[in-house]
Short mmCIF file of C-alpha atoms and ligand atoms in Angstrom, two decimals:
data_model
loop_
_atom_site.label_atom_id
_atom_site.label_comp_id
_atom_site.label_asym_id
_atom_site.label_seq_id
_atom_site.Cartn_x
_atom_site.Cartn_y
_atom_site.Cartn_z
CA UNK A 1 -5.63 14.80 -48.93
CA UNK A 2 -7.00 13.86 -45.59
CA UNK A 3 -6.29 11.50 -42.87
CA UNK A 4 -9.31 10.54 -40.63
CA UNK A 5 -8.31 8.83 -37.53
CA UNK A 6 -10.71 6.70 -35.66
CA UNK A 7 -12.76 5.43 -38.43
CA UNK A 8 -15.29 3.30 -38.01
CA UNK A 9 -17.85 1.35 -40.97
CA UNK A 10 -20.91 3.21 -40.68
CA UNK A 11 -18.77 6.33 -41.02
CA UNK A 12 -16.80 4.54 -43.35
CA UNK A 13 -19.69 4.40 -45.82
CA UNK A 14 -20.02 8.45 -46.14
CA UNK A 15 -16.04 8.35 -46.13
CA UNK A 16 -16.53 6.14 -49.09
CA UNK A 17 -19.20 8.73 -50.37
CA UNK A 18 -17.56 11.90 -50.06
CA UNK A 19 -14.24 10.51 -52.63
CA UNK A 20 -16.60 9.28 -54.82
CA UNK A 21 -18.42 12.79 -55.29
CA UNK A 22 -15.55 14.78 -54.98
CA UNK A 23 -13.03 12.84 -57.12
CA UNK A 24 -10.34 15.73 -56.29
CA UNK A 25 -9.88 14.78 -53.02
CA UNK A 26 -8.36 11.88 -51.05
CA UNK A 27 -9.49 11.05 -47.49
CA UNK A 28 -7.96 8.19 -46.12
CA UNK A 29 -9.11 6.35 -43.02
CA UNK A 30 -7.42 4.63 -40.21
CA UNK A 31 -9.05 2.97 -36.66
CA UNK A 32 -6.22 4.65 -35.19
CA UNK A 33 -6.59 7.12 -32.38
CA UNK A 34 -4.14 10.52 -33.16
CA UNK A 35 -1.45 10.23 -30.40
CA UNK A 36 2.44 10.96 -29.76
CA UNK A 37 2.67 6.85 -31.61
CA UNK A 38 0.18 7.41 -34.61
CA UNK A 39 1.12 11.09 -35.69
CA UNK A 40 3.68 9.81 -37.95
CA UNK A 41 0.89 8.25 -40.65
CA UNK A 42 -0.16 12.20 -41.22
CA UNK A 43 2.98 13.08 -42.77
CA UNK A 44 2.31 13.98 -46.77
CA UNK A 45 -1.27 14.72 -45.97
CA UNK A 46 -3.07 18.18 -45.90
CA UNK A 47 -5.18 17.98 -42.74
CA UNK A 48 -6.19 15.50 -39.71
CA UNK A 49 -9.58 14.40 -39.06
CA UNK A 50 -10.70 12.79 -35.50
CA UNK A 51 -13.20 11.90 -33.62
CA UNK A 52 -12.24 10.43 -30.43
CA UNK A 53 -12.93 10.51 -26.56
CA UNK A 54 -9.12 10.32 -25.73
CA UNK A 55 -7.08 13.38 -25.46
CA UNK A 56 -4.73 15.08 -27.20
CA UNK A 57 -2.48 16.10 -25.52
CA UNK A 58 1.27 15.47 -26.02
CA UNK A 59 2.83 18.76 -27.43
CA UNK A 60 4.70 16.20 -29.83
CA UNK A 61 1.78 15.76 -32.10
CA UNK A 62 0.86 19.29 -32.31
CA UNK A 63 4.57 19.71 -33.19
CA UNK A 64 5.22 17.10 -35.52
CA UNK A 65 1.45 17.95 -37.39
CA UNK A 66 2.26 21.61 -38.00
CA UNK A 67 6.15 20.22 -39.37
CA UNK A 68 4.66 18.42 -41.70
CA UNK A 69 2.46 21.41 -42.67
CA UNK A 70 -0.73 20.87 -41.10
CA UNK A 71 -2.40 23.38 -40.20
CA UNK A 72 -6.22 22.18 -39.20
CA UNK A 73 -7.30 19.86 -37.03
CA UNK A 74 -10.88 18.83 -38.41
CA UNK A 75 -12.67 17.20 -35.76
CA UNK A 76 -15.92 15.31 -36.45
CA UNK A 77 -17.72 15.75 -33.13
CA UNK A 78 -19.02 18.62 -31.09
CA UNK A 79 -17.44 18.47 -28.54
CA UNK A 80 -14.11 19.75 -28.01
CA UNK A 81 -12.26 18.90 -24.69
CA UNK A 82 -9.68 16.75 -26.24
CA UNK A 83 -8.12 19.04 -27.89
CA UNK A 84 -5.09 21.21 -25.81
CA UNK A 85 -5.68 24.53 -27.51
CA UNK A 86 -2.45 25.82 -26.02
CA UNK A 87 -0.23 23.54 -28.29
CA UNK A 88 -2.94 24.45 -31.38
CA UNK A 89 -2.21 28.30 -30.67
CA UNK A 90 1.99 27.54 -30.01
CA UNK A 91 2.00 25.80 -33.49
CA UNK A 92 -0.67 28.13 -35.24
CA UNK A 93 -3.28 25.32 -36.20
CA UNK A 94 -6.86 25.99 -36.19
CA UNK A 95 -9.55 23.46 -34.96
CA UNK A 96 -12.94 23.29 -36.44
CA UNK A 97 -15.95 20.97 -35.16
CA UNK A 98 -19.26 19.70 -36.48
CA UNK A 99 -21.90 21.58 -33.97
CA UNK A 100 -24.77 20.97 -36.34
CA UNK A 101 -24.61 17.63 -37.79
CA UNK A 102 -28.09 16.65 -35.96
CA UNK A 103 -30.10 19.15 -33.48
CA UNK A 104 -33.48 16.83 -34.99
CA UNK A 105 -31.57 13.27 -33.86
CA UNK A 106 -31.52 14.50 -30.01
CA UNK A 107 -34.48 16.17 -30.10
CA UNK A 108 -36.47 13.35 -31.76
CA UNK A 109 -34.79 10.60 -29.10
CA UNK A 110 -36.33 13.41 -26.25
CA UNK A 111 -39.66 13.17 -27.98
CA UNK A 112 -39.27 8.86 -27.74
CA UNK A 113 -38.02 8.96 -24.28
CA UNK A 114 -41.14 11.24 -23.35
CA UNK A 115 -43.94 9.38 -25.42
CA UNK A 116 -42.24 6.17 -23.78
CA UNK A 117 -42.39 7.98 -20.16
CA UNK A 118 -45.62 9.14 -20.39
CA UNK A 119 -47.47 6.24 -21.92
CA UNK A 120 -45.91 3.90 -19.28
CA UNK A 121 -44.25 1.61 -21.75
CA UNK A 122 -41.85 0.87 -18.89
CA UNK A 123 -44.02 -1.20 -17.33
CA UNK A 124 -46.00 -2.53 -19.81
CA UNK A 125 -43.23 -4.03 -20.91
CA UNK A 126 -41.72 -4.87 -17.58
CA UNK A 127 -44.92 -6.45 -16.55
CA UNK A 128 -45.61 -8.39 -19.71
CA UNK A 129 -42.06 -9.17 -20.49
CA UNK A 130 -40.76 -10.00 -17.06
CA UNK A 131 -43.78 -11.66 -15.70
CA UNK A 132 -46.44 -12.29 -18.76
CA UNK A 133 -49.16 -10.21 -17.23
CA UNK A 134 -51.25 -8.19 -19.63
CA UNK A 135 -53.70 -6.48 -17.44
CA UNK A 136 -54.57 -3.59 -17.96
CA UNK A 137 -53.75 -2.27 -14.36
CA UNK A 138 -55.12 1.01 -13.29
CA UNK A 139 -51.56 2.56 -12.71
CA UNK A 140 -50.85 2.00 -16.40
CA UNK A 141 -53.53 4.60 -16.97
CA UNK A 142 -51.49 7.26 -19.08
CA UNK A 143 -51.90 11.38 -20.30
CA UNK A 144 -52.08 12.61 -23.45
CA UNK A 145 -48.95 15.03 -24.42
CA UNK A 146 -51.62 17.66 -25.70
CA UNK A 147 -51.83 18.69 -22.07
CA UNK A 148 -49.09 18.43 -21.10
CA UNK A 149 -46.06 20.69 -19.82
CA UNK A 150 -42.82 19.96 -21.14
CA UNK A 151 -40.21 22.58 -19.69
CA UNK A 152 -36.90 22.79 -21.67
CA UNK A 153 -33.42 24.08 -20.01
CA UNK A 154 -31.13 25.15 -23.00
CA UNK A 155 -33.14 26.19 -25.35
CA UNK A 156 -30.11 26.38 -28.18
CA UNK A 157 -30.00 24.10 -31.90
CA UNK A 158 -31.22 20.78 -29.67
CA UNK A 159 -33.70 22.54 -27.18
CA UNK A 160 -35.38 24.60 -29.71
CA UNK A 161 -36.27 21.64 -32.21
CA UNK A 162 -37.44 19.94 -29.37
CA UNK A 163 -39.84 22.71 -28.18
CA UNK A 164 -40.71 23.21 -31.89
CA UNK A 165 -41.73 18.88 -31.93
CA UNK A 166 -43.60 19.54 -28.27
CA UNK A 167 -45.37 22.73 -29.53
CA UNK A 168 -47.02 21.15 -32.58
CA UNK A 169 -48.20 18.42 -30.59
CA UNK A 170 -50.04 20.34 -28.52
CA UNK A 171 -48.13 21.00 -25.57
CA UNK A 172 -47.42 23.91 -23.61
CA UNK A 173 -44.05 24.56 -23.76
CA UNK A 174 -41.84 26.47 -21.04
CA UNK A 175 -38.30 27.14 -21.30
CA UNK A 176 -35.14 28.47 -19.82
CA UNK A 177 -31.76 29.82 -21.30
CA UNK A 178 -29.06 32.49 -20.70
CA UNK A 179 -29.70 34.04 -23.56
CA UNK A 180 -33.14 34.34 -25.05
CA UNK A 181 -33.92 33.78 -28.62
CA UNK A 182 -36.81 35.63 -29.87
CA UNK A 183 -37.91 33.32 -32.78
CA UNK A 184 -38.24 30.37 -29.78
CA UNK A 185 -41.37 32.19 -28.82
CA UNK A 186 -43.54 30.70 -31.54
CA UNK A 187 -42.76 27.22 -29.84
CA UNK A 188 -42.75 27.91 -26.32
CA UNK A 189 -42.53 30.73 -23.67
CA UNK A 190 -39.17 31.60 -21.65
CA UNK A 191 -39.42 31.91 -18.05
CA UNK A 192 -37.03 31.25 -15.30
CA UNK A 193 -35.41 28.21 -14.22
CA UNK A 194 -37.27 27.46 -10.95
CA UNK A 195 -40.58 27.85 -13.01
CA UNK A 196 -39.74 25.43 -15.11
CA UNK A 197 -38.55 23.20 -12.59
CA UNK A 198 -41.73 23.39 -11.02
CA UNK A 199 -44.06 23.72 -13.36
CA UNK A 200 -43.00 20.67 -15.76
CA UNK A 201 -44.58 17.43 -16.63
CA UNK A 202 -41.61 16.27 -18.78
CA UNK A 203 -38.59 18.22 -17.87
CA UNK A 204 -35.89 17.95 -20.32
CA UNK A 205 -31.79 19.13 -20.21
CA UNK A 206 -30.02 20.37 -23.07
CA UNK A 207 -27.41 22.44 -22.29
CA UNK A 208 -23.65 21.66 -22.43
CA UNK A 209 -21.61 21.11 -19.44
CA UNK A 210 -20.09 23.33 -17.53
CA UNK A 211 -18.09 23.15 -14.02
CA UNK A 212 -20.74 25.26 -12.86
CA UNK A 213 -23.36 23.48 -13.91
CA UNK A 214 -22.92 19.83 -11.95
CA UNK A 215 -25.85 19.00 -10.33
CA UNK A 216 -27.92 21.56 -11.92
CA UNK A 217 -30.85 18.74 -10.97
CA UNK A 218 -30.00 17.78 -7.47
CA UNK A 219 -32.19 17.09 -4.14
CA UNK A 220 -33.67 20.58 -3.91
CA UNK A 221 -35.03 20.49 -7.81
CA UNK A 222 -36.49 16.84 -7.53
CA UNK A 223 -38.49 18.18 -4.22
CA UNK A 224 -39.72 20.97 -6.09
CA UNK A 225 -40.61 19.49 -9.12
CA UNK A 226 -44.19 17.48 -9.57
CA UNK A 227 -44.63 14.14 -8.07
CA UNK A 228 -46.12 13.21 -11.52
CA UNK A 229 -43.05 14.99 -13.81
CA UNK A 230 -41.06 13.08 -15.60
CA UNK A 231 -36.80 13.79 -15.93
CA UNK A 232 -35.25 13.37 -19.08
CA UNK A 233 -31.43 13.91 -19.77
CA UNK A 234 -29.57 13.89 -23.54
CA UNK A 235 -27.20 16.37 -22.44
CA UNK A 236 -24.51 15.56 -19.87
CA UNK A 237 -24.80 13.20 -16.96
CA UNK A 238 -23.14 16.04 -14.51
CA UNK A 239 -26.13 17.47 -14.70
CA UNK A 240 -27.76 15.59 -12.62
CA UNK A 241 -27.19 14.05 -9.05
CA UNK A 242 -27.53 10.13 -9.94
CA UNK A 243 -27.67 9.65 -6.12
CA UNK A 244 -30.45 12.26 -5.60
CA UNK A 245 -32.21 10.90 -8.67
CA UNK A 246 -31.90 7.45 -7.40
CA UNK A 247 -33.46 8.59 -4.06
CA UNK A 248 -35.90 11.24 -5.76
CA UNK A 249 -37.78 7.62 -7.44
CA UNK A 250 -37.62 5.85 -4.66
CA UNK A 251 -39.70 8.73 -2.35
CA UNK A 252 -41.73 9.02 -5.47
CA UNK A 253 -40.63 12.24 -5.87
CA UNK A 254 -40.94 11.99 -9.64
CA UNK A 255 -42.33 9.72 -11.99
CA UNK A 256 -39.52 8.48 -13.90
CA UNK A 257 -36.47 9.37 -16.05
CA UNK A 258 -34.91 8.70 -18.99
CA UNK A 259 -31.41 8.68 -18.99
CA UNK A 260 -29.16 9.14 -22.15
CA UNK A 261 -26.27 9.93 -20.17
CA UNK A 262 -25.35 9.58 -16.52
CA UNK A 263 -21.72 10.17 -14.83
CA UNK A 264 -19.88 7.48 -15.15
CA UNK A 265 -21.66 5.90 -18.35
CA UNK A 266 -18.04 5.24 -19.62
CA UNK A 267 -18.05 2.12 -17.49
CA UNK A 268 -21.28 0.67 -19.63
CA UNK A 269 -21.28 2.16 -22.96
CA UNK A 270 -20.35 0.24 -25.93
CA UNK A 271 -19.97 -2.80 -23.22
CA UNK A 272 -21.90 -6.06 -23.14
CA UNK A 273 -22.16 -7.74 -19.83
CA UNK A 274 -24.05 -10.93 -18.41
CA UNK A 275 -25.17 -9.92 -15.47
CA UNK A 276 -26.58 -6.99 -13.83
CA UNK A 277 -24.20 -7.85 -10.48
CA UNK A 278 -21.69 -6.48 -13.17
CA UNK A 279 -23.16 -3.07 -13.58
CA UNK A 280 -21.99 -0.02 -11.65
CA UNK A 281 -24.35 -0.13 -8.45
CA UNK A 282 -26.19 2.97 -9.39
CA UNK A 283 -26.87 1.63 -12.77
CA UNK A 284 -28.11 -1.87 -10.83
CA UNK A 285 -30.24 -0.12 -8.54
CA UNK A 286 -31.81 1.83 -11.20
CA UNK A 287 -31.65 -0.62 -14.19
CA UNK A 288 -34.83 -2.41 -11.21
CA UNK A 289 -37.23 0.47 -11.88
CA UNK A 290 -39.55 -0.11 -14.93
CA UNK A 291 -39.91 3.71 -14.64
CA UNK A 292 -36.78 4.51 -15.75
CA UNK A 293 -35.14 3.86 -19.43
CA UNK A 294 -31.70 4.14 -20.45
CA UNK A 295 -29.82 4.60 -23.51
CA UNK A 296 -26.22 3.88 -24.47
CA UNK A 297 -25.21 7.88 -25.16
CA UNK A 298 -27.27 6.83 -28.75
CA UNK A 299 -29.47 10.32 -29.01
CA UNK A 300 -27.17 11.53 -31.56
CA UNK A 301 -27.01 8.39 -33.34
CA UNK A 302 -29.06 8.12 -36.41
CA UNK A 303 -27.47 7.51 -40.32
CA UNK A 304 -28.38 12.02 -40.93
CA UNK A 305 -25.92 12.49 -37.91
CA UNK A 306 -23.15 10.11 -38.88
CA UNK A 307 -23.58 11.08 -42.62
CA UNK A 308 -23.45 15.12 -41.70
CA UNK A 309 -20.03 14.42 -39.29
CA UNK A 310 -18.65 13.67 -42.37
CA UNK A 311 -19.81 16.40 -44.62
CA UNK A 312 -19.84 18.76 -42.26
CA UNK A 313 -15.89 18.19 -40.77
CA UNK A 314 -15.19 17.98 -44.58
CA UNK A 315 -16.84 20.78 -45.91
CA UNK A 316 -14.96 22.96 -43.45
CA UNK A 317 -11.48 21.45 -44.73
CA UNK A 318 -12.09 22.81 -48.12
CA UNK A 319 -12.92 25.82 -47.13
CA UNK A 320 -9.61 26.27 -45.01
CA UNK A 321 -7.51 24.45 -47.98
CA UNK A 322 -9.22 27.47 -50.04
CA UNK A 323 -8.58 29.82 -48.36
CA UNK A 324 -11.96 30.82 -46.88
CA UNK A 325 -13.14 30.87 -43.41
CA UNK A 326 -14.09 28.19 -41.88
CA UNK A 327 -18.28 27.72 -40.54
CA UNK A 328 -17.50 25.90 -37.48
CA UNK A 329 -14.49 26.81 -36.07
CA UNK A 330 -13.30 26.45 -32.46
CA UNK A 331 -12.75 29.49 -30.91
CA UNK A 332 -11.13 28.89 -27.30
P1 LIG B 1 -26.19 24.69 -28.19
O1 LIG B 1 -24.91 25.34 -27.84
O2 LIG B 1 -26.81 25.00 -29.51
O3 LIG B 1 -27.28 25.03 -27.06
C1 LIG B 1 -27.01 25.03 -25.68
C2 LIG B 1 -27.89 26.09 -25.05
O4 LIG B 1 -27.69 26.02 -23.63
C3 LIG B 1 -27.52 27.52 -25.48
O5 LIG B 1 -28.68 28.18 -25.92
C4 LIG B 1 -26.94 28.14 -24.22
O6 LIG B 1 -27.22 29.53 -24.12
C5 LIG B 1 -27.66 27.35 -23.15
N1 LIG B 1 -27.02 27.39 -21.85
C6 LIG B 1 -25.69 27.36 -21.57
N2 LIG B 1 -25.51 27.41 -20.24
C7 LIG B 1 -26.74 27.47 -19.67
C8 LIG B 1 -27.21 27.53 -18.34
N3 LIG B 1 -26.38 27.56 -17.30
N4 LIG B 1 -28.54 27.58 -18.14
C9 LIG B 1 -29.40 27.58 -19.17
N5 LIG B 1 -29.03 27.51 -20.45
C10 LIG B 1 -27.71 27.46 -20.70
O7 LIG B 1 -25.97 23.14 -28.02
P2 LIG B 1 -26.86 21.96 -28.63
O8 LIG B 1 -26.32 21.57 -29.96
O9 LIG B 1 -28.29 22.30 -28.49
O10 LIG B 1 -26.47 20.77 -27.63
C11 LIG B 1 -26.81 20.84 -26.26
C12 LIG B 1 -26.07 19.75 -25.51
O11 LIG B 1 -26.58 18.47 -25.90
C13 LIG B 1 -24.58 19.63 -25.84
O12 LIG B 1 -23.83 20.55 -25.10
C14 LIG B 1 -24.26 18.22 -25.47
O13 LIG B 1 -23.91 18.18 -24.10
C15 LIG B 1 -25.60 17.50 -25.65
N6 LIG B 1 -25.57 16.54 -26.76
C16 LIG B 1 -25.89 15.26 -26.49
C17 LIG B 1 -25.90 14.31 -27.50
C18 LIG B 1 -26.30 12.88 -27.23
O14 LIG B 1 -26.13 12.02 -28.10
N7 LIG B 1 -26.83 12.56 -26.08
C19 LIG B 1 -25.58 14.70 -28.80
C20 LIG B 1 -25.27 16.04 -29.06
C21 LIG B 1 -25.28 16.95 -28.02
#
């Protein structure tokens, strides 16, 4: 018997799904977020399920979870940061995630953003859209990916579909990770990260965030990289320098970007507004250039990935409930 906090209806539907095929369980949703006020409703139940951008982080809910017995915090994302892993290890719970549930949704948003990129669909549509001018203007002249460089940093379950998408379309794939993965090199050849930097036409980000790792893309990278490249990022908007990314179009340093995250996209996504004047300025200033395209965090978002945070969270609850290890579990 499982309570899933922060439910929403498209995950709802696979909630919906999962007692229906497995009549021996119960899960049992709430919109809820888990905090010190909600923590009560998991009483009688086996296990917590959440998926939420707020932490966790009052010491009373990991107290008053393992007094009722709980022992396994099931979350439904990959991500982890909300979780204080010093009250799971006081209270001996265990934390599992769902690391899997769709490398092919990111990596097939990367191959949009760089089709869109490439082909100039930016401005097409700015141009015909904004001003109804269908010429056929010499600066929408376009390349085909076939000859193309697309250089990958992070080359783990995200980067390597999307250098296995790039490869059978012909491109020539470059890529750059800590750790190397020999199978990769069907799809695309490791090198290091100033090569790629250099050396790309489409340069693409997926690794995770680390303190270390702000501004991996910052003023010295967009100088070195080719006037003609383009900058995508799916991974974490720390990444990159939004100011020096801003500037970096405007000296034509690069092409154009696509933008799936950006620091500071909690202040837009999942918001409606009715006027640009009421965007962020650095989203203004770049929500003017028909070279650049951005998404509400939505990479993931596709029904395989919602479906699989599901299965995935759940199949590792029966697991734990029978007493076999769990596939994703958190290790911090
Ligand atoms: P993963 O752990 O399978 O792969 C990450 C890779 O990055 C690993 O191979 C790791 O060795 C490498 N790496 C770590 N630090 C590095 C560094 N300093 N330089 C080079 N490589 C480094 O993760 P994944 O499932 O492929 O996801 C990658 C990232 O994509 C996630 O961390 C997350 O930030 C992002 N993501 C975004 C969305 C979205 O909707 N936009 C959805 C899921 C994941």
């Amino acid at each position: 018997k499982a309570l899933l906090y922060n439910m929403t209806p498209e995950q709802q539907v696979y909630a919906d799904k999962w007692n229906k095929d497995h009549p021996e369980d119960d899960l049992v949703s709430t919109e809820d977020k888990l905090d010190a006020k909600t923590v009560e409703m998991a009483k009688g139940y086996d296990v917590v399920s959440v998926l939420q951008v707020f932490d966790i982080d009052e010491e009373e809910v990991y107290r008053k979870l393992s007094s009722y017995g709980i022992k396994q915090i099931a979350l439904r994302s990959v991500g982890y940061n909300i979780v204080n892993f010093d009250f799971v290890h006081k209270y001996h719970m265990i934390v599992t995630n769902t690391p899997a549930y769709s490398p092919r949704a990111v990596a097939e948003n990367t191959l949009t953003s760089a089709m869109y990129l490439l082909r100039k669909w930016g401005p097409i549509l700015d141009n015909e859209r904004e001003h109804l001018n269908f010429v056929r203007s010499e600066d929408l002249m376009s390349d085909e990916i076939y000859n193309q460089t697309v250089g990958i940093i992070g080359v783990g379950r995200i980067g390597s579909c999307v250098a296995e998408m790039f490869h059978a379309l012909g491109a020539k794939v470059l890529g750059y990770d800590l750790v190397e993965n020999p199978a990769n090199e069907a799809f695309l050849e490791y090198t290091d990260f100033d090569t790629v930097v250099k050396n790309a036409d489409i340069l693409t980000l997926h690794t995770p965030l680390e303190p270390s790792m702000e501004n991996m893309i910052s003023a010295k990278q967009f100088k070195e990289m080719k006037n003609t490249a383009y900058l995508i990022n799916a991974a974490r908007g720390p990444l990159v320098n939004t100011q020096d990314l801003i500037d970096a179009l405007k000296n034509k340093e690069i092409a154009g970007a696509s933008l799936d995250v950006m620091t500071g996209e909690e202040a837009i996504v999942m918001k409606k507004f009715k006027d640009i004047s009421e965007l962020p300025v650095e989203y203004q200033e770049l929500a003017k250039m028909p070279n650049v395209v951005f998404t509400p965090h939505s990479a993931y978002y596709t029904k395989t990935s919602v479906k699989n945070m599901i299965e995935h969270s759940m199949t590792d609850v029966k697991r734990v409930l029978n007493g076999q290890k769990p596939i994703y579990l958190v290790e911090e």
